[in-house]
Each structure stands twice: as C-alpha cells, then as structure tokens.
Short mmCIF file of C-alpha atoms in Angstrom, two decimals:
data_model
loop_
_atom_site.label_atom_id
_atom_site.label_comp_id
_atom_site.label_asym_id
_atom_site.label_seq_id
_atom_site.Cartn_x
_atom_site.Cartn_y
_atom_site.Cartn_z
CA LYS C 1 37.10 -15.78 42.31
CA ILE C 2 35.06 -12.50 40.76
CA PHE C 3 32.51 -12.21 43.29
CA HIS C 4 34.92 -12.79 46.22
CA ARG C 5 37.22 -10.44 44.81
CA THR C 6 34.85 -7.67 44.00
CA GLY C 7 31.88 -8.91 46.25
CA SER C 8 29.84 -8.78 42.93
CA LEU C 9 29.37 -9.78 39.40
CA MET C 10 28.55 -6.43 38.36
CA CYS C 11 31.64 -6.15 36.60
CA LEU C 12 33.31 -6.79 32.97
CA GLU C 13 34.52 -9.95 34.45
CA GLY C 14 31.05 -11.01 36.03
CA ALA C 15 29.43 -10.21 32.31
CA GLU C 16 31.87 -12.13 30.85
CA LEU C 17 31.30 -15.14 32.92
CA LEU C 18 27.33 -14.39 32.45
CA ILE C 19 27.49 -14.48 29.07
CA GLU C 20 29.26 -17.76 29.18
CA LEU C 21 26.71 -19.23 31.83
CA GLY C 22 24.14 -17.74 29.28
CA SER C 23 25.28 -19.53 26.01
CA LEU C 24 25.72 -22.42 27.86
CA LEU C 25 21.90 -22.56 29.43
CA GLY C 26 21.12 -21.50 26.16
CA GLU C 27 22.66 -24.91 24.72
CA ARG C 28 20.99 -27.00 26.82
CA GLY C 29 17.56 -25.49 26.01
CA ASP C 30 17.16 -22.98 28.99
CA VAL C 31 16.25 -20.33 27.28
CA LYS C 32 14.50 -18.45 30.20
CA GLU C 33 17.56 -18.58 32.52
CA ALA C 34 19.75 -17.77 29.43
CA LEU C 35 17.81 -14.78 28.47
CA LYS C 36 17.95 -13.63 32.21
CA ARG C 37 22.13 -13.92 32.47
CA LEU C 38 22.44 -12.37 28.75
CA GLN C 39 19.85 -9.24 30.10
CA THR C 40 22.06 -8.78 33.34
CA ALA C 41 25.49 -8.83 31.19
CA GLN C 42 23.47 -6.36 28.66
CA ARG C 43 22.96 -4.16 31.98
CA ILE C 44 26.75 -4.19 32.65
CA TYR C 45 27.65 -3.99 29.68
CA GLN C 46 25.82 -0.46 29.44
CA ALA C 47 27.08 0.91 32.74
CA GLU C 48 30.76 0.05 31.51
CA ASP C 49 29.96 1.70 28.20
CA LEU C 50 30.49 -1.39 25.94
CA LEU C 51 27.40 -1.97 24.40
CA GLY C 52 28.49 -0.35 21.18
CA SER C 53 31.47 -2.32 21.11
CA SER C 54 31.96 -5.99 18.85
CA ASP C 55 31.44 -7.66 21.85
CA GLY C 56 28.46 -5.54 22.77
CA ALA C 57 27.00 -6.68 19.40
CA VAL C 58 27.72 -10.03 19.72
CA LEU C 59 25.58 -9.70 23.11
CA LEU C 60 22.65 -8.46 21.21
CA GLU C 61 22.84 -11.12 18.81
CA MET C 62 22.48 -13.51 21.59
CA ILE C 63 19.88 -12.00 23.36
CA GLY C 64 17.85 -11.38 19.95
CA ASP C 65 18.64 -15.65 19.47
CA MET C 66 17.14 -16.21 22.75
CA HIS C 67 14.09 -13.87 22.23
CA THR C 68 13.57 -15.75 19.09
CA LYS C 69 13.71 -18.95 20.67
CA GLN C 70 11.27 -17.98 22.92
CA GLY C 71 9.01 -17.23 20.40
CA SER C 72 9.44 -13.29 20.99
CA THR C 73 10.28 -12.68 17.50
CA SER C 74 9.09 -8.81 18.08
CA LYS C 75 12.15 -8.64 20.73
CA GLY C 76 14.41 -10.51 18.68
CA LEU C 77 14.26 -8.40 16.22
CA HIS C 78 14.61 -5.36 18.21
CA SER C 79 17.95 -7.21 19.19
CA TYR C 80 19.36 -8.18 15.88
CA GLU C 81 18.65 -4.34 14.70
CA ALA C 82 20.62 -3.53 17.81
CA ALA C 83 23.35 -5.74 16.98
CA ARG C 84 23.50 -4.14 13.11
CA ILE C 85 23.48 -0.95 14.29
CA VAL C 86 26.41 -1.22 16.66
CA LEU C 87 28.37 -3.30 13.86
CA LYS C 88 27.19 -0.36 11.11
CA LYS C 89 28.56 2.13 13.33
CA LEU C 90 31.82 -0.05 13.71
CA ASP C 91 32.29 -0.42 9.94
CA GLU C 92 31.93 3.26 9.84
CA GLU C 93 35.04 3.78 11.68
CA THR C 94 37.45 0.75 10.64
CA GLY C 95 35.62 -0.47 7.47
CA LEU C 96 36.14 -3.89 8.73
CA PHE C 97 32.81 -5.93 9.38
CA LEU C 98 30.19 -5.67 6.85
CA ALA C 99 32.02 -7.70 4.37
CA THR C 100 32.44 -10.63 7.13
CA ASP C 101 30.38 -13.78 7.43
CA GLU C 102 28.79 -12.73 10.92
CA SER C 103 27.46 -9.66 9.13
CA SER C 104 26.04 -11.92 6.53
CA MET C 105 24.30 -14.42 9.13
CA LEU C 106 23.12 -11.63 11.44
CA ASN C 107 21.68 -9.94 8.36
CA MET C 108 19.95 -13.53 7.55
CA LYS C 109 18.52 -13.72 10.75
CA ILE C 110 17.62 -10.19 10.95
CA ARG C 111 15.19 -11.24 7.44
CA ALA C 112 13.68 -14.52 8.77
CA VAL C 113 12.52 -12.77 11.91
CA LYS C 114 10.98 -9.86 9.88
CA VAL C 115 9.23 -12.94 7.79
CA GLN C 116 8.35 -14.23 10.97
CA VAL C 117 6.70 -11.07 12.67
CA VAL C 118 5.08 -10.41 9.11
CA GLN C 119 3.39 -13.64 9.37
CA GLU C 120 2.59 -13.56 13.35
CA ARG C 121 0.68 -10.39 12.60
CA GLU C 122 -1.24 -11.57 9.58
CA GLN C 123 -2.54 -14.42 11.49
CA GLU C 124 -3.87 -12.08 14.47
CA TRP C 125 -5.71 -9.99 11.73
CA ALA C 126 -7.32 -12.59 10.51
CA GLU C 127 -8.25 -13.84 14.06
CA GLU C 128 -9.77 -10.67 14.51
#
C-alpha cells in the first residue's frame, strides 16, 4: 500500500516497513539481507532528520546487532556507540532513558563487542 500510494518506500512509513522486514530477516538468519533493509531505513531516517530520536537509536542498535552477527565487530561497535550517543543526548533533554533496562542492555552489548574487537586485534598482532 505504501509503495502504491507514494510510488516509493523512501518515506517514514517505508522505513518502518523496512525495519520490520529487517528484523524478520535477522530472526530468520538472513543477516546480510536484514542489514541491507536496516541501512536503507537508516538513510530514510537521516533524510527525515529522525536518526536522533529514540526510534533512530533503536534502529542504530539493530544495525549494530546485524554487523555483530556478521562478525563485523568494529562496525557493530560503531553503531552501538552511535545509538548510545543519541540516547545520551535524549536523556540530557528528558532525563528518562539512561536508567532503563534498554540502556543497560545497550551498554552490555558495547562492552562485549569492545572485548571482541580487542581480542581480534590481539590475534592479528600475534599472526604478524
């Protein structure tokens, strides 16, 4: 319906559809295709100036999850940290987020991926 109404998925409703599709593909194990959908949604959010919203932070975290599942820990870490920056900025404005379970989970993911990145770098150095 969105495509027929607008002629494109490059709108907020299209982004929401792409996020749902990306989530479903990720759950089914098709991480590469999930990441494509989520990154397209990210471009729409950027164009609509929504990446700095709580929904934008969730999208960035989902992208981080997909990168991490693909083994791209540095990219995953970058996305997680971008999500945390958005949430920290929102918390400064509202004071509502950083004490939540979602914030704790994101911080746990960041710590875990940082450990993976360090381990990967140590392994690369050992192989040199």
